PDB file of C-alpha atoms in Angstrom:
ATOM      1  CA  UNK O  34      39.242  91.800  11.725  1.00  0.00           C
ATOM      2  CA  UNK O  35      35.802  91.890  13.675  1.00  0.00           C
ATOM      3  CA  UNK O  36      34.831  88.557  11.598  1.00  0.00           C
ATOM      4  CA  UNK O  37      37.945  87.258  12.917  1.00  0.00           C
ATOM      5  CA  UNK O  38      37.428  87.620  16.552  1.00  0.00           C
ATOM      6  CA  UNK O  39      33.518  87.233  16.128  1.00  0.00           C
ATOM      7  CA  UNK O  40      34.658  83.506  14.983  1.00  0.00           C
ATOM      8  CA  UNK O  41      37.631  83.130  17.852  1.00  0.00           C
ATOM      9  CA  UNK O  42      34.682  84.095  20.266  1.00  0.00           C
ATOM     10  CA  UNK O  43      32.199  81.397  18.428  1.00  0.00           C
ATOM     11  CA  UNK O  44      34.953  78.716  18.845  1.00  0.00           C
ATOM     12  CA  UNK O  45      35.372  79.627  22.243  1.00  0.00           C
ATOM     13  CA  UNK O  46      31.927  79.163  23.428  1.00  0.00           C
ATOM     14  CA  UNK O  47      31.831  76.021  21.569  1.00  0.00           C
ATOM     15  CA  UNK O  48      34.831  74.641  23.303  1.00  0.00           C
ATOM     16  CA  UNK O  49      33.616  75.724  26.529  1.00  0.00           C
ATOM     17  CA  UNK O  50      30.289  74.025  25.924  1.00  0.00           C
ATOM     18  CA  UNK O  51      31.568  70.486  24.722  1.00  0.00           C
ATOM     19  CA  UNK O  52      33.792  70.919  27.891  1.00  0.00           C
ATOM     20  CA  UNK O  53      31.057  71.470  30.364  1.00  0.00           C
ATOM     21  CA  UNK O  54      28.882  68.206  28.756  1.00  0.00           C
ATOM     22  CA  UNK O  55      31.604  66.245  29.291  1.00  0.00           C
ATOM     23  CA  UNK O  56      32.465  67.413  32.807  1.00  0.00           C
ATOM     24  CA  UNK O  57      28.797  66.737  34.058  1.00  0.00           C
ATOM     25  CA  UNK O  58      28.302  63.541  31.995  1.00  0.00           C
ATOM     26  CA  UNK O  59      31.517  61.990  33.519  1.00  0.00           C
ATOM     27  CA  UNK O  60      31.602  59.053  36.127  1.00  0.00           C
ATOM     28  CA  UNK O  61      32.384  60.842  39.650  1.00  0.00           C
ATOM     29  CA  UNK O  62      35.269  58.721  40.068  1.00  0.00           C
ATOM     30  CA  UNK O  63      36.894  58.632  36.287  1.00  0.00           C
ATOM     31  CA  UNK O  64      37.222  62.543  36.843  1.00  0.00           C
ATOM     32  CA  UNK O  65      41.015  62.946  37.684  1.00  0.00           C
ATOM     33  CA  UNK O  66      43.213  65.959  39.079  1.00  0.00           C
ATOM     34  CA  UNK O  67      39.878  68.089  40.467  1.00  0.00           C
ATOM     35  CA  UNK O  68      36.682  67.512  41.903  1.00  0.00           C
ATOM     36  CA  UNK O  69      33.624  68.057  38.700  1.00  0.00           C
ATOM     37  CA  UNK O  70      32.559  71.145  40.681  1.00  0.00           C
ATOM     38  CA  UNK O  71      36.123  72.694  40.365  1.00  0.00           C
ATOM     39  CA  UNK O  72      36.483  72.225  36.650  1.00  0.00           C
ATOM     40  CA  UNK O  73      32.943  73.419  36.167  1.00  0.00           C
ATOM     41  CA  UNK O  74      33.735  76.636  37.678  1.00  0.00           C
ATOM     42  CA  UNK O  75      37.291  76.385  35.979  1.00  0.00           C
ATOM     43  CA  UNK O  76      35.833  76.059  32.525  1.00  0.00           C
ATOM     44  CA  UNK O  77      32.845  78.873  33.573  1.00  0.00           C
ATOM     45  CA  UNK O  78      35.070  81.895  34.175  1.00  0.00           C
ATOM     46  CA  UNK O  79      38.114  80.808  32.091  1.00  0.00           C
ATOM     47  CA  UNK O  80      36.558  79.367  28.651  1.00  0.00           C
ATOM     48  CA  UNK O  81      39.018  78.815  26.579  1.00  0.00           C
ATOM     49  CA  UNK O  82      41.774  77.558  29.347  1.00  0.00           C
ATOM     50  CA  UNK O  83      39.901  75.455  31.235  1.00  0.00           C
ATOM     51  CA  UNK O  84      38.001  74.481  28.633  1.00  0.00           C
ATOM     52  CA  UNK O  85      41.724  73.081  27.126  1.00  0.00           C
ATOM     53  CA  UNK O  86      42.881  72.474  31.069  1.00  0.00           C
ATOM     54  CA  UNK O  87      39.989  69.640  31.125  1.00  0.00           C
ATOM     55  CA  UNK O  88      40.400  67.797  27.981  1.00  0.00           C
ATOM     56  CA  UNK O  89      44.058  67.941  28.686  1.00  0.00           C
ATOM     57  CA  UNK O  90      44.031  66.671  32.558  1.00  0.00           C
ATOM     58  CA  UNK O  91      40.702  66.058  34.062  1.00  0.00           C
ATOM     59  CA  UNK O  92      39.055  63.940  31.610  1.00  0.00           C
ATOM     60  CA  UNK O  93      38.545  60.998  31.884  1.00  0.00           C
ATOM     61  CA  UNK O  94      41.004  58.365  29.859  1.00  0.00           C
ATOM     62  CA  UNK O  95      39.669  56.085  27.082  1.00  0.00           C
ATOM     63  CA  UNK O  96      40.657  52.650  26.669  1.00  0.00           C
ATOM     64  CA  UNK O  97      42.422  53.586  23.872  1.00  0.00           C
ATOM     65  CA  UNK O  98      44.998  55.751  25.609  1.00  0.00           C
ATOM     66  CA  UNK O  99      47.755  54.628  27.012  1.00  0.00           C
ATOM     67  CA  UNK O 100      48.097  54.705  30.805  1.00  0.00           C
ATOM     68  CA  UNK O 101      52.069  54.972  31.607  1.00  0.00           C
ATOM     69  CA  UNK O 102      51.944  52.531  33.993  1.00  0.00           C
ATOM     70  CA  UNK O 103      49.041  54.263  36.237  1.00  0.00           C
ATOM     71  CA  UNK O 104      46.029  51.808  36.966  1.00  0.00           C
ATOM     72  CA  UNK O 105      42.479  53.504  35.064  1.00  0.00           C
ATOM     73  CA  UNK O 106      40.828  55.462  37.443  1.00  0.00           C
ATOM     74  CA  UNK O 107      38.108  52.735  38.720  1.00  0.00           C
ATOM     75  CA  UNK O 108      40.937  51.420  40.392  1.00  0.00           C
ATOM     76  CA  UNK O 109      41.005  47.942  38.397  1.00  0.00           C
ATOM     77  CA  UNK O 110      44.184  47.036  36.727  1.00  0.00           C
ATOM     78  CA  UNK O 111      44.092  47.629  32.560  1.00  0.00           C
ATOM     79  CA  UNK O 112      43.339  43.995  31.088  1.00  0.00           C
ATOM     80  CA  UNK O 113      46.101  44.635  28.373  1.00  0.00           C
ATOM     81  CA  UNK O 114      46.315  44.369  24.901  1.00  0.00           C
ATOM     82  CA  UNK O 115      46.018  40.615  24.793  1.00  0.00           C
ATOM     83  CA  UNK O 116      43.064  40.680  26.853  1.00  0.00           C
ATOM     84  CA  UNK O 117      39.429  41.292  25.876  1.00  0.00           C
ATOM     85  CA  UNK O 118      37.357  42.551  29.056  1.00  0.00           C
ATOM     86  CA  UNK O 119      33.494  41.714  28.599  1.00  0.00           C
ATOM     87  CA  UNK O 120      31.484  44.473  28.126  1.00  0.00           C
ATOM     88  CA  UNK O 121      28.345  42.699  29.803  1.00  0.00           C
ATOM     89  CA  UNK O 122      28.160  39.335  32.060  1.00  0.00           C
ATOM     90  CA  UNK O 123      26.429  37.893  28.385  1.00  0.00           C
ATOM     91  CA  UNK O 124      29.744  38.472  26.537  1.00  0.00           C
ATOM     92  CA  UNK O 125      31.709  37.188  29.352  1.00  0.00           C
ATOM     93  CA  UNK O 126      32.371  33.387  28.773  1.00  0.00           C
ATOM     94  CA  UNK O 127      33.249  32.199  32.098  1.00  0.00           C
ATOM     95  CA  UNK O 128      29.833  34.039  33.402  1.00  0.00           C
ATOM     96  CA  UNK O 129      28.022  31.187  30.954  1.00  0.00           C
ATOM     97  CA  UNK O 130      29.682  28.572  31.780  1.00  0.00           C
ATOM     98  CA  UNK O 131      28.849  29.397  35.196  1.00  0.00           C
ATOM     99  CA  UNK O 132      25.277  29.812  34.706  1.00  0.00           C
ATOM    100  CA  UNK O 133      25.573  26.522  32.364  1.00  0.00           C
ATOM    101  CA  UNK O 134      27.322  24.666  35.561  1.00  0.00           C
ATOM    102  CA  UNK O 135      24.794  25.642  37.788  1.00  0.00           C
ATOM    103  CA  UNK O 136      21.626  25.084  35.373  1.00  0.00           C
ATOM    104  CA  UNK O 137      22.975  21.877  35.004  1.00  0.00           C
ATOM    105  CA  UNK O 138      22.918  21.304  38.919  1.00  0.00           C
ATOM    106  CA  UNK O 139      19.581  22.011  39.656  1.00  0.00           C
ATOM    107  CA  UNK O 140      18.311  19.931  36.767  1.00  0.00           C
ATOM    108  CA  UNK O 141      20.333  17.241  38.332  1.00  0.00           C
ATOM    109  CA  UNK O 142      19.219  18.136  41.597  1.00  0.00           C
ATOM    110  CA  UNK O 143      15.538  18.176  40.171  1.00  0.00           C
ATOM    111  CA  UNK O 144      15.764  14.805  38.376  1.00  0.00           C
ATOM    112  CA  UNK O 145      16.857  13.025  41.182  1.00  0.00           C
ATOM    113  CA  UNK O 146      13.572  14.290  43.700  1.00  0.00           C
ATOM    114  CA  UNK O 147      11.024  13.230  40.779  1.00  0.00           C
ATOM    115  CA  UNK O 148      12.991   9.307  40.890  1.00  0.00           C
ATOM    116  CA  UNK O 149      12.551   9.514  44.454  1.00  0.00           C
ATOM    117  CA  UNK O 150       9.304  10.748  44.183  1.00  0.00           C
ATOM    118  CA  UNK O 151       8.533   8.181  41.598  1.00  0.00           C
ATOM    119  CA  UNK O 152      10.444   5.483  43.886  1.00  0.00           C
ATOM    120  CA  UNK O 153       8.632   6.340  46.766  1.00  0.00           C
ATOM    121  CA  UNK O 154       4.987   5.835  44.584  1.00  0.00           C
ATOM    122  CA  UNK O 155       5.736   3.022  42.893  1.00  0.00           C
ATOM    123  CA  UNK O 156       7.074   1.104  46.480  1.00  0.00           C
ATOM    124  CA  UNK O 157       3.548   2.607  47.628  1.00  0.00           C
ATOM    125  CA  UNK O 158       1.656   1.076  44.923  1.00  0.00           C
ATOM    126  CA  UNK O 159       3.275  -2.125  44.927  1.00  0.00           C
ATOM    127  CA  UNK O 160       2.652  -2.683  48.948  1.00  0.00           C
ATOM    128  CA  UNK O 161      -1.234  -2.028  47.899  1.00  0.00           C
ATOM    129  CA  UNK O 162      -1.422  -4.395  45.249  1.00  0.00           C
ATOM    130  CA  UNK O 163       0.108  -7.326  47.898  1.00  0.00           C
ATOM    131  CA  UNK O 164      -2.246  -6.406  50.875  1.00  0.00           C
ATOM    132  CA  UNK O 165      -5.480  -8.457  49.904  1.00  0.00           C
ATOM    133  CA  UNK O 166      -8.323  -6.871  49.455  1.00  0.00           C
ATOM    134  CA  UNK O 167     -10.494  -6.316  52.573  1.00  0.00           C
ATOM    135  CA  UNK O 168     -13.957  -7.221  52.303  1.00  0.00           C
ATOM    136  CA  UNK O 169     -17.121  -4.492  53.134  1.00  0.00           C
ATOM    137  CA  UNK O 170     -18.549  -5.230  56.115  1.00  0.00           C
ATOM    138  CA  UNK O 171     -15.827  -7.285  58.171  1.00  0.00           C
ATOM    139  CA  UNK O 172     -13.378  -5.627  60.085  1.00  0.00           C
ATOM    140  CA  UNK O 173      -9.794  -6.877  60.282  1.00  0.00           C
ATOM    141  CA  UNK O 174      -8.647  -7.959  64.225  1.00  0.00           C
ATOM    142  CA  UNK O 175      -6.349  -5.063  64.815  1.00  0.00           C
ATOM    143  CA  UNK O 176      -9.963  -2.575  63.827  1.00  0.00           C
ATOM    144  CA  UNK O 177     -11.741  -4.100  66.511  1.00  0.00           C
ATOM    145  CA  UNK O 178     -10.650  -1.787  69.333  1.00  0.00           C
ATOM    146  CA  UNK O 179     -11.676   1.015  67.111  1.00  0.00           C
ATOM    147  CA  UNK O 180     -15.447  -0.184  66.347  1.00  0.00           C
ATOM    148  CA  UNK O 181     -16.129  -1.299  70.250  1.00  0.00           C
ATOM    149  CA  UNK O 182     -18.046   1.206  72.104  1.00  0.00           C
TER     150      UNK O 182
END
């Protein structure tokens, strides 16, 4: 009989410590019923009850569970069973395409200041090569005011 309520009290303590991991590794706002420090002290000085009390009603629900019509406690509606949320913005296709869209803008956007850039030099260039060439020494009519004085 002492075996027997050595291993009740071993289960006990286990319970209670799985239930007080979870409680402090759960999201502040995907606790429900209680604030965490009122099912900590719950599950500290009753064990086994609030250690059953928590996984019952104050932990938080998996995506697996159903939610009876109640939104998930983040506040975000459940995407249902038809639809796959992302996990991360690189699983989420329309976050790609996005990036994709944009990337594809400022190439665009790119591409177009190098041809006016090239526009611009090649306009330069060709206004060089029709001006004739001036000779050393002589200085052109409109230099004149310059080199008096």
């Amino acid at each position: 009989m002492v075996r027997l309520y050595a291993l009740l009290a071993v289960i006990q303590l286990v319970l209670a410590v799985f239930a007080l991991i979870s409680c402090l590794s759960a999201e502040d706002d995907e606790i429900r019923a209680l604030p965490r420090f009122a099912w900590v002290l719950i599950i500290l000085f009753f064990p086994l009850v609030g250690s059953i009390a928590w996984f019952v009603a104050g932990r938080p629900q998996s995506a697996g569970r159903p939610t009876f019509g109640m939104r998930p406690a983040g506040g975000r509606p459940s995407a249902g069973p038809d639809r796959r949320v992302p996990l991360a913005p690189d699983d989420d296709p329309e976050f790609l395409r996005s990036l994709d869209s944009e990337r594809s803008k400022q190439d665009r956007e790119l591409l177009d200041r190098w041809e006016r850039d090239l526009r611009r030099r090649e306009e330069e260039l060709r206004r060089r090569e029709d001006q004739p060439p001036r000779p050393e020494g002589r200085t052109e009519p409109g230099d004149q005011a310059g080199a008096a004085g």
